[in-house]
Amino acid sequence: MGRVLLTRRVPDGGLDPLVDAGLEISGPHEDDRPFTADELRTAAPDHDAIVCLLTDRIDADVLRAGAPPAGRLRVVANVAVGYDNIDVAAARDLGVAVCNTPGVLDETTADLAFALILAASRVLSEAEADLRAGRWSGWGVGQYLGQDVHGATLGLVGYGRIGRAVARRATGFGMTVLHHTRTSTGEPGHVAELDDLLARADVVSLHVPFGDATRHLIDARRLSLMKPTAVLVNTARGPVVDEAALADALVAGRIFAAGIDVFEREPDVHPNLLAAPRAVLLPHIGSASVATRTRMARMASEAVADVLSGRRPANLVE
Ligand code: GLV
């Protein structure tokens, strides 16, 4: 009934909907290395669907090579909620459906954002690194002093499903929750100006998609508006923050700490950020729980099965 290109391994059970629909799966590479741009372009025309990860660049060249009349590609399903790795406009022009995995990863990603809020505020990485390296000589009243999370003001930039899930957790910590969105939500805590929210928050957590409007949304000027005791958390997309400016702000003590899960040029991390004090840095693991990654793969697979059977998938990017 159809052939699906799978670019990387996914958790067990994630492909069941493809198997149940009788679809043939090709890929991933034996050693699970990523497909190169050339390999994607070459493979695309022989497939009706691609199930890919956010690390695969599905650009206009790949889509043109795959879509009719050159090939028979009908759908690209990203095992991720963000889809800035796919040229959605080109896909639309070529009649290729694009699907993502909204909803199933909100709570898991919010857990990680909250873990970073706690870890960065309480300087956990540095404290643990010292202990492991034998640099801890015993309890000291002035050691590893962080900022309290309970009772602090949380400023959410973006207030979609994940931002709201972080807000629910913050309530349990007695935090005051503010949020900024470009259009008013009409809900309590809405702050119309981002600059205003940055100046008021003790913890700023980013939950906006990446695109032209959000590239370096947090730059040197905006970092300078934050309190010197404030903590910045990014579990959204790396390029939303100017990494070099963030490193400078940490070194200069213009903000207190940062918890960062996503980077501008993954897997590279700006060397200044690696060297900066009070930065908790994680390798893009926001949605990385067994259950959630399995659900994400299933959702992408279901979308492919839907499109190839002529059904409208629930999670079509439009
Ligand atoms: C992860 O970053 C995702 O977009 O799902």
mmCIF file of C-alpha atoms and ligand atoms in Angstrom:
data_model
loop_
_atom_site.group_PDB
_atom_site.id
_atom_site.type_symbol
_atom_site.label_atom_id
_atom_site.label_comp_id
_atom_site.label_asym_id
_atom_site.label_seq_id
_atom_site.Cartn_x
_atom_site.Cartn_y
_atom_site.Cartn_z
ATOM 1 C CA MET A 1 0.000 0.000 0.000
ATOM 2 C CA GLY A 2 2.953 2.324 0.396
ATOM 3 C CA ARG A 3 6.540 2.798 1.385
ATOM 4 C CA VAL A 4 7.724 4.870 4.333
ATOM 5 C CA LEU A 5 11.239 6.227 4.858
ATOM 6 C CA LEU A 6 12.192 6.232 8.534
ATOM 7 C CA THR A 7 15.287 8.404 9.035
ATOM 8 C CA ARG A 8 16.258 7.293 12.559
ATOM 9 C CA ARG A 9 15.391 4.603 15.092
ATOM 10 C CA VAL A 10 12.350 5.295 17.269
ATOM 11 C CA PRO A 11 11.266 3.612 20.523
ATOM 12 C CA ASP A 12 9.669 0.150 20.370
ATOM 13 C CA GLY A 13 6.013 0.259 19.455
ATOM 14 C CA GLY A 14 6.327 3.678 17.818
ATOM 15 C CA LEU A 15 5.895 2.239 14.340
ATOM 16 C CA ASP A 16 2.946 -0.054 15.120
ATOM 17 C CA PRO A 17 0.441 2.099 13.211
ATOM 18 C CA LEU A 18 2.584 1.772 10.053
ATOM 19 C CA VAL A 19 2.905 -1.983 10.466
ATOM 20 C CA ASP A 20 -0.830 -2.342 11.199
ATOM 21 C CA ALA A 21 -1.596 -0.396 8.029
ATOM 22 C CA GLY A 22 0.549 -2.815 6.004
ATOM 23 C CA LEU A 23 3.079 -0.151 5.025
ATOM 24 C CA GLU A 24 6.616 -1.088 4.070
ATOM 25 C CA ILE A 25 9.287 0.684 6.130
ATOM 26 C CA SER A 26 12.781 1.410 4.824
ATOM 27 C CA GLY A 27 15.575 2.863 6.956
ATOM 28 C CA PRO A 28 16.986 3.847 9.304
ATOM 29 C CA HIS A 29 20.680 3.243 8.600
ATOM 30 C CA GLU A 30 22.011 0.135 10.347
ATOM 31 C CA ASP A 31 24.172 2.281 12.659
ATOM 32 C CA ASP A 32 21.389 4.882 13.060
ATOM 33 C CA ARG A 33 23.548 7.662 11.619
ATOM 34 C CA PRO A 34 21.533 10.589 10.248
ATOM 35 C CA PHE A 35 20.691 10.713 6.538
ATOM 36 C CA THR A 36 22.804 13.298 4.718
ATOM 37 C CA ALA A 37 21.082 15.923 2.569
ATOM 38 C CA ASP A 38 22.081 13.936 -0.534
ATOM 39 C CA GLU A 39 20.735 10.694 0.904
ATOM 40 C CA LEU A 40 17.418 12.347 1.748
ATOM 41 C CA ARG A 41 17.118 13.784 -1.768
ATOM 42 C CA THR A 42 17.929 10.429 -3.322
ATOM 43 C CA ALA A 43 15.597 8.413 -1.098
ATOM 44 C CA ALA A 44 12.619 10.801 -1.150
ATOM 45 C CA PRO A 45 11.176 9.945 -4.624
ATOM 46 C CA ASP A 46 10.946 6.219 -3.836
ATOM 47 C CA HIS A 47 8.739 6.797 -0.805
ATOM 48 C CA ASP A 48 5.152 7.827 -0.156
ATOM 49 C CA ALA A 49 6.022 9.167 3.279
ATOM 50 C CA ILE A 50 8.936 10.245 5.444
ATOM 51 C CA VAL A 51 8.955 9.853 9.226
ATOM 52 C CA CYS A 52 11.765 12.123 10.408
ATOM 53 C CA LEU A 53 13.252 13.806 13.443
ATOM 54 C CA LEU A 54 13.824 17.487 14.142
ATOM 55 C CA THR A 55 17.507 16.971 13.254
ATOM 56 C CA ASP A 56 16.615 16.090 9.635
ATOM 57 C CA ARG A 57 16.462 19.083 7.304
ATOM 58 C CA ILE A 58 13.523 18.526 4.987
ATOM 59 C CA ASP A 59 14.117 21.501 2.723
ATOM 60 C CA ALA A 60 12.645 22.514 -0.636
ATOM 61 C CA ASP A 61 15.225 20.389 -2.511
ATOM 62 C CA VAL A 62 14.241 17.211 -0.681
ATOM 63 C CA LEU A 63 10.543 17.995 -1.103
ATOM 64 C CA ARG A 64 10.894 18.796 -4.835
ATOM 65 C CA ALA A 65 12.849 15.574 -5.350
ATOM 66 C CA GLY A 66 10.174 13.571 -3.540
ATOM 67 C CA ALA A 67 6.892 15.129 -4.638
ATOM 68 C CA PRO A 68 5.128 14.408 -7.920
ATOM 69 C CA PRO A 69 5.952 14.487 -10.756
ATOM 70 C CA ALA A 70 9.522 13.535 -9.721
ATOM 71 C CA GLY A 71 8.384 11.075 -7.049
ATOM 72 C CA ARG A 72 5.342 10.022 -5.030
ATOM 73 C CA LEU A 73 5.942 11.647 -1.663
ATOM 74 C CA ARG A 74 2.664 12.640 0.007
ATOM 75 C CA VAL A 75 3.447 13.233 3.653
ATOM 76 C CA VAL A 76 6.306 14.169 5.982
ATOM 77 C CA ALA A 77 5.674 13.403 9.656
ATOM 78 C CA ASN A 78 8.056 14.959 12.169
ATOM 79 C CA VAL A 79 8.523 13.109 15.466
ATOM 80 C CA ALA A 80 8.485 16.485 17.265
ATOM 81 C CA VAL A 81 6.065 19.279 17.970
ATOM 82 C CA GLY A 82 8.423 21.923 16.515
ATOM 83 C CA TYR A 83 8.765 21.767 12.733
ATOM 84 C CA ASP A 84 11.267 24.513 11.912
ATOM 85 C CA ASN A 85 13.415 21.799 10.237
ATOM 86 C CA ILE A 86 10.796 21.410 7.481
ATOM 87 C CA ASP A 87 10.116 23.916 4.692
ATOM 88 C CA VAL A 88 6.368 23.971 5.288
ATOM 89 C CA ALA A 89 5.693 26.593 2.587
ATOM 90 C CA ALA A 90 7.463 24.479 -0.057
ATOM 91 C CA ALA A 91 5.573 21.387 1.116
ATOM 92 C CA ARG A 92 2.272 23.247 0.801
ATOM 93 C CA ASP A 93 3.114 24.384 -2.746
ATOM 94 C CA LEU A 94 4.035 20.833 -3.717
ATOM 95 C CA GLY A 95 0.966 19.287 -2.091
ATOM 96 C CA VAL A 96 2.947 17.338 0.508
ATOM 97 C CA ALA A 97 1.242 17.161 3.924
ATOM 98 C CA VAL A 98 3.349 17.994 7.003
ATOM 99 C CA CYS A 99 2.419 16.563 10.413
ATOM 100 C CA ASN A 100 3.877 17.043 13.898
ATOM 101 C CA THR A 101 3.201 15.723 17.406
ATOM 102 C CA PRO A 102 1.372 18.369 19.436
ATOM 103 C CA GLY A 103 -0.179 17.635 22.807
ATOM 104 C CA VAL A 104 1.545 14.377 23.709
ATOM 105 C CA LEU A 105 4.756 15.946 25.012
ATOM 106 C CA ASP A 106 3.463 18.955 26.937
ATOM 107 C CA GLU A 107 3.642 17.512 30.446
ATOM 108 C CA THR A 108 7.018 15.816 29.915
ATOM 109 C CA THR A 109 8.554 18.994 28.488
ATOM 110 C CA ALA A 110 7.048 21.058 31.306
ATOM 111 C CA ASP A 111 8.612 18.634 33.803
ATOM 112 C CA LEU A 112 12.008 19.286 32.220
ATOM 113 C CA ALA A 113 11.476 23.052 32.160
ATOM 114 C CA PHE A 114 10.669 22.903 35.844
ATOM 115 C CA ALA A 115 13.697 20.716 36.506
ATOM 116 C CA LEU A 116 15.821 23.428 34.850
ATOM 117 C CA ILE A 117 14.103 26.173 36.848
ATOM 118 C CA LEU A 118 15.037 24.351 40.048
ATOM 119 C CA ALA A 119 18.500 23.245 38.947
ATOM 120 C CA ALA A 120 19.563 26.669 37.662
ATOM 121 C CA SER A 121 18.052 28.615 40.578
ATOM 122 C CA ARG A 122 19.790 26.363 43.108
ATOM 123 C CA VAL A 123 23.095 26.032 41.155
ATOM 124 C CA LEU A 124 22.802 22.238 41.168
ATOM 125 C CA SER A 125 25.228 21.552 38.310
ATOM 126 C CA GLU A 126 28.114 23.427 39.902
ATOM 127 C CA ALA A 127 27.451 21.984 43.335
ATOM 128 C CA GLU A 128 27.366 18.428 42.004
ATOM 129 C CA ALA A 129 30.413 18.948 39.771
ATOM 130 C CA ASP A 130 32.423 20.159 42.799
ATOM 131 C CA LEU A 131 31.331 17.191 44.887
ATOM 132 C CA ARG A 132 32.238 14.701 42.160
ATOM 133 C CA ALA A 133 35.602 16.360 41.570
ATOM 134 C CA GLY A 134 36.508 16.188 45.270
ATOM 135 C CA ARG A 135 36.359 19.988 45.626
ATOM 136 C CA TRP A 136 33.809 19.924 48.480
ATOM 137 C CA SER A 137 35.507 20.260 51.836
ATOM 138 C CA GLY A 138 32.385 20.178 54.010
ATOM 139 C CA TRP A 139 29.235 22.127 54.742
ATOM 140 C CA GLY A 140 29.579 25.871 54.633
ATOM 141 C CA VAL A 141 27.024 28.502 55.441
ATOM 142 C CA GLY A 142 27.905 30.588 52.417
ATOM 143 C CA GLN A 143 28.317 27.802 49.855
ATOM 144 C CA TYR A 144 26.293 27.316 46.697
ATOM 145 C CA LEU A 145 23.759 29.960 47.572
ATOM 146 C CA GLY A 146 21.010 30.045 45.003
ATOM 147 C CA GLN A 147 17.705 31.799 44.526
ATOM 148 C CA ASP A 148 14.433 30.544 46.011
ATOM 149 C CA VAL A 149 11.950 29.180 43.506
ATOM 150 C CA HIS A 150 9.004 29.008 45.898
ATOM 151 C CA GLY A 151 7.205 32.316 46.095
ATOM 152 C CA ALA A 152 9.146 33.793 43.135
ATOM 153 C CA THR A 153 7.589 35.393 40.057
ATOM 154 C CA LEU A 154 7.634 33.233 36.938
ATOM 155 C CA GLY A 155 7.483 34.993 33.568
ATOM 156 C CA LEU A 156 6.387 32.725 30.733
ATOM 157 C CA VAL A 157 7.216 33.909 27.230
ATOM 158 C CA GLY A 158 4.613 32.151 25.094
ATOM 159 C CA TYR A 159 1.526 30.661 26.678
ATOM 160 C CA GLY A 160 0.608 27.617 24.634
ATOM 161 C CA ARG A 161 0.133 24.094 25.899
ATOM 162 C CA ILE A 162 3.671 23.706 27.311
ATOM 163 C CA GLY A 163 3.761 27.177 28.887
ATOM 164 C CA ARG A 164 0.453 26.468 30.588
ATOM 165 C CA ALA A 165 1.725 23.103 31.863
ATOM 166 C CA VAL A 166 4.703 24.919 33.429
ATOM 167 C CA ALA A 167 2.287 27.438 34.983
ATOM 168 C CA ARG A 168 0.346 24.595 36.638
ATOM 169 C CA ARG A 169 3.540 23.315 38.249
ATOM 170 C CA ALA A 170 4.487 26.833 39.408
ATOM 171 C CA THR A 171 1.222 27.143 41.299
ATOM 172 C CA GLY A 172 2.322 24.276 43.540
ATOM 173 C CA PHE A 173 5.465 26.250 44.390
ATOM 174 C CA GLY A 174 3.451 29.297 45.377
ATOM 175 C CA MET A 175 4.821 31.291 42.440
ATOM 176 C CA THR A 176 3.193 34.334 40.919
ATOM 177 C CA VAL A 177 2.773 33.523 37.236
ATOM 178 C CA LEU A 178 2.926 36.147 34.479
ATOM 179 C CA HIS A 179 2.780 35.420 30.771
ATOM 180 C CA HIS A 180 3.535 37.352 27.618
ATOM 181 C CA THR A 181 1.956 36.683 24.240
ATOM 182 C CA ARG A 182 1.775 39.139 21.345
ATOM 183 C CA THR A 183 -2.011 39.026 21.318
ATOM 184 C CA SER A 184 -3.673 39.326 24.684
ATOM 185 C CA THR A 185 -4.960 36.082 26.163
ATOM 186 C CA GLY A 186 -7.377 38.133 28.259
ATOM 187 C CA GLU A 187 -6.310 35.981 31.201
ATOM 188 C CA PRO A 188 -4.961 37.094 34.569
ATOM 189 C CA GLY A 189 -1.179 37.553 34.512
ATOM 190 C CA HIS A 190 -0.993 38.641 30.868
ATOM 191 C CA VAL A 191 1.757 41.222 30.314
ATOM 192 C CA ALA A 192 1.459 43.059 27.003
ATOM 193 C CA GLU A 193 5.126 44.093 26.707
ATOM 194 C CA LEU A 194 7.864 41.468 26.739
ATOM 195 C CA ASP A 195 10.335 44.017 28.129
ATOM 196 C CA ASP A 196 8.008 44.620 31.055
ATOM 197 C CA LEU A 197 7.690 40.902 31.821
ATOM 198 C CA LEU A 198 11.486 40.497 31.687
ATOM 199 C CA ALA A 199 11.953 43.300 34.202
ATOM 200 C CA ARG A 200 9.377 41.842 36.615
ATOM 201 C CA ALA A 201 10.154 38.107 36.554
ATOM 202 C CA ASP A 202 12.517 36.201 38.843
ATOM 203 C CA VAL A 203 12.439 33.258 36.467
ATOM 204 C CA VAL A 204 11.868 33.647 32.723
ATOM 205 C CA SER A 205 10.910 30.479 30.832
ATOM 206 C CA LEU A 206 10.632 30.455 27.035
ATOM 207 C CA HIS A 207 7.802 28.606 25.278
ATOM 208 C CA VAL A 208 7.566 30.137 21.807
ATOM 209 C CA PRO A 209 8.082 28.367 18.479
ATOM 210 C CA PHE A 210 11.160 29.326 16.465
ATOM 211 C CA GLY A 211 10.708 31.455 13.354
ATOM 212 C CA ASP A 212 11.695 34.826 11.926
ATOM 213 C CA ALA A 213 9.696 36.608 14.639
ATOM 214 C CA THR A 214 11.472 34.840 17.493
ATOM 215 C CA ARG A 215 15.104 34.649 16.283
ATOM 216 C CA HIS A 216 17.221 36.155 19.095
ATOM 217 C CA LEU A 217 14.066 37.295 20.861
ATOM 218 C CA ILE A 218 16.250 37.246 23.968
ATOM 219 C CA ASP A 219 19.287 39.301 22.966
ATOM 220 C CA ALA A 220 21.822 41.405 24.873
ATOM 221 C CA ARG A 221 19.396 44.321 25.316
ATOM 222 C CA ARG A 222 16.611 42.120 26.679
ATOM 223 C CA LEU A 223 18.991 40.221 28.959
ATOM 224 C CA SER A 224 20.030 43.564 30.417
ATOM 225 C CA LEU A 225 16.404 44.248 31.375
ATOM 226 C CA MET A 226 16.281 41.154 33.598
ATOM 227 C CA LYS A 227 17.020 41.309 37.312
ATOM 228 C CA PRO A 228 20.610 40.448 38.345
ATOM 229 C CA THR A 229 19.029 37.698 40.467
ATOM 230 C CA ALA A 230 16.940 36.312 37.596
ATOM 231 C CA VAL A 231 17.138 32.912 35.950
ATOM 232 C CA LEU A 232 16.519 32.231 32.240
ATOM 233 C CA VAL A 233 15.237 28.840 31.079
ATOM 234 C CA ASN A 234 15.027 27.781 27.435
ATOM 235 C CA THR A 235 13.342 24.512 26.457
ATOM 236 C CA ALA A 236 11.914 25.960 23.215
ATOM 237 C CA ARG A 237 14.462 26.336 20.401
ATOM 238 C CA GLY A 238 18.093 27.462 20.631
ATOM 239 C CA PRO A 239 18.039 30.412 18.216
ATOM 240 C CA VAL A 240 15.359 32.146 20.312
ATOM 241 C CA VAL A 241 18.278 33.178 22.564
ATOM 242 C CA ASP A 242 21.504 34.874 21.466
ATOM 243 C CA GLU A 243 23.858 32.334 23.039
ATOM 244 C CA ALA A 244 26.943 34.585 22.976
ATOM 245 C CA ALA A 245 24.983 37.398 24.656
ATOM 246 C CA LEU A 246 23.680 34.964 27.268
ATOM 247 C CA ALA A 247 27.223 33.791 28.052
ATOM 248 C CA ASP A 248 28.316 37.435 28.413
ATOM 249 C CA ALA A 249 25.385 38.169 30.745
ATOM 250 C CA LEU A 250 26.278 35.199 32.962
ATOM 251 C CA VAL A 251 29.961 36.111 33.089
ATOM 252 C CA ALA A 252 29.158 39.747 33.905
ATOM 253 C CA GLY A 253 26.548 38.728 36.519
ATOM 254 C CA ARG A 254 23.822 40.635 34.668
ATOM 255 C CA ILE A 255 21.578 37.631 35.336
ATOM 256 C CA PHE A 256 22.025 34.976 37.995
ATOM 257 C CA ALA A 257 21.775 31.679 36.121
ATOM 258 C CA ALA A 258 20.443 29.872 33.066
ATOM 259 C CA GLY A 259 18.927 26.462 32.382
ATOM 260 C CA ILE A 260 19.287 25.623 28.707
ATOM 261 C CA ASP A 261 18.079 22.504 26.854
ATOM 262 C CA VAL A 262 18.310 23.785 23.266
ATOM 263 C CA PHE A 263 21.120 25.481 21.349
ATOM 264 C CA GLU A 264 21.606 27.656 18.306
ATOM 265 C CA ARG A 265 23.746 25.162 16.362
ATOM 266 C CA GLU A 266 23.028 21.739 17.871
ATOM 267 C CA PRO A 267 24.935 19.645 18.683
ATOM 268 C CA ASP A 268 27.512 22.465 18.980
ATOM 269 C CA VAL A 269 27.284 24.668 22.044
ATOM 270 C CA HIS A 270 28.867 28.117 22.054
ATOM 271 C CA PRO A 271 32.225 27.747 23.838
ATOM 272 C CA ASN A 272 31.537 30.864 25.917
ATOM 273 C CA LEU A 273 28.330 29.294 27.178
ATOM 274 C CA LEU A 274 30.145 26.070 28.067
ATOM 275 C CA ALA A 275 32.592 28.151 30.083
ATOM 276 C CA ALA A 276 30.022 30.489 31.649
ATOM 277 C CA PRO A 277 29.212 30.241 35.364
ATOM 278 C CA ARG A 278 25.848 29.043 36.686
ATOM 279 C CA ALA A 279 24.659 27.524 33.407
ATOM 280 C CA VAL A 280 22.841 24.190 33.537
ATOM 281 C CA LEU A 281 23.170 22.772 30.020
ATOM 282 C CA LEU A 282 21.262 19.728 28.758
ATOM 283 C CA PRO A 283 21.391 17.952 25.378
ATOM 284 C CA HIS A 284 17.847 18.743 24.095
ATOM 285 C CA ILE A 285 15.972 16.209 26.232
ATOM 286 C CA GLY A 286 12.725 18.109 26.888
ATOM 287 C CA SER A 287 10.411 15.351 25.683
ATOM 288 C CA ALA A 288 12.781 12.474 26.479
ATOM 289 C CA SER A 289 10.757 10.019 28.531
ATOM 290 C CA VAL A 290 10.139 6.474 27.301
ATOM 291 C CA ALA A 291 6.377 6.921 27.294
ATOM 292 C CA THR A 292 6.378 10.315 25.595
ATOM 293 C CA ARG A 293 8.901 9.515 22.880
ATOM 294 C CA THR A 294 6.919 6.341 22.123
ATOM 295 C CA ARG A 295 3.682 8.358 21.934
ATOM 296 C CA MET A 296 5.360 10.881 19.625
ATOM 297 C CA ALA A 297 6.547 8.173 17.234
ATOM 298 C CA ARG A 298 3.092 6.563 17.257
ATOM 299 C CA MET A 299 1.444 9.872 16.533
ATOM 300 C CA ALA A 300 3.731 10.514 13.544
ATOM 301 C CA SER A 301 3.116 6.965 12.304
ATOM 302 C CA GLU A 302 -0.662 7.337 12.691
ATOM 303 C CA ALA A 303 -0.521 10.559 10.678
ATOM 304 C CA VAL A 304 1.281 8.777 7.842
ATOM 305 C CA ALA A 305 -1.197 5.896 7.888
ATOM 306 C CA ASP A 306 -4.060 8.422 7.815
ATOM 307 C CA VAL A 307 -2.726 10.435 4.878
ATOM 308 C CA LEU A 308 -1.872 7.335 2.838
ATOM 309 C CA SER A 309 -5.385 5.960 3.444
ATOM 310 C CA GLY A 310 -6.986 9.218 2.354
ATOM 311 C CA ARG A 311 -7.968 10.296 5.893
ATOM 312 C CA ARG A 312 -7.229 13.728 7.308
ATOM 313 C CA PRO A 313 -4.622 13.383 10.078
ATOM 314 C CA ALA A 314 -5.397 14.996 13.422
ATOM 315 C CA ASN A 315 -2.062 16.774 13.539
ATOM 316 C CA LEU A 316 -1.689 18.433 10.153
ATOM 317 C CA VAL A 317 0.526 21.530 10.160
ATOM 318 C CA GLU A 318 -1.262 24.270 8.227
HETATM 319 C C1 GLV B 1 11.216 18.875 20.634
HETATM 320 O O1 GLV B 1 12.012 19.756 20.740
HETATM 321 C C2 GLV B 1 10.030 18.963 19.846
HETATM 322 O O2 GLV B 1 9.846 19.947 19.119
HETATM 323 O O3 GLV B 1 9.234 18.012 19.895
#
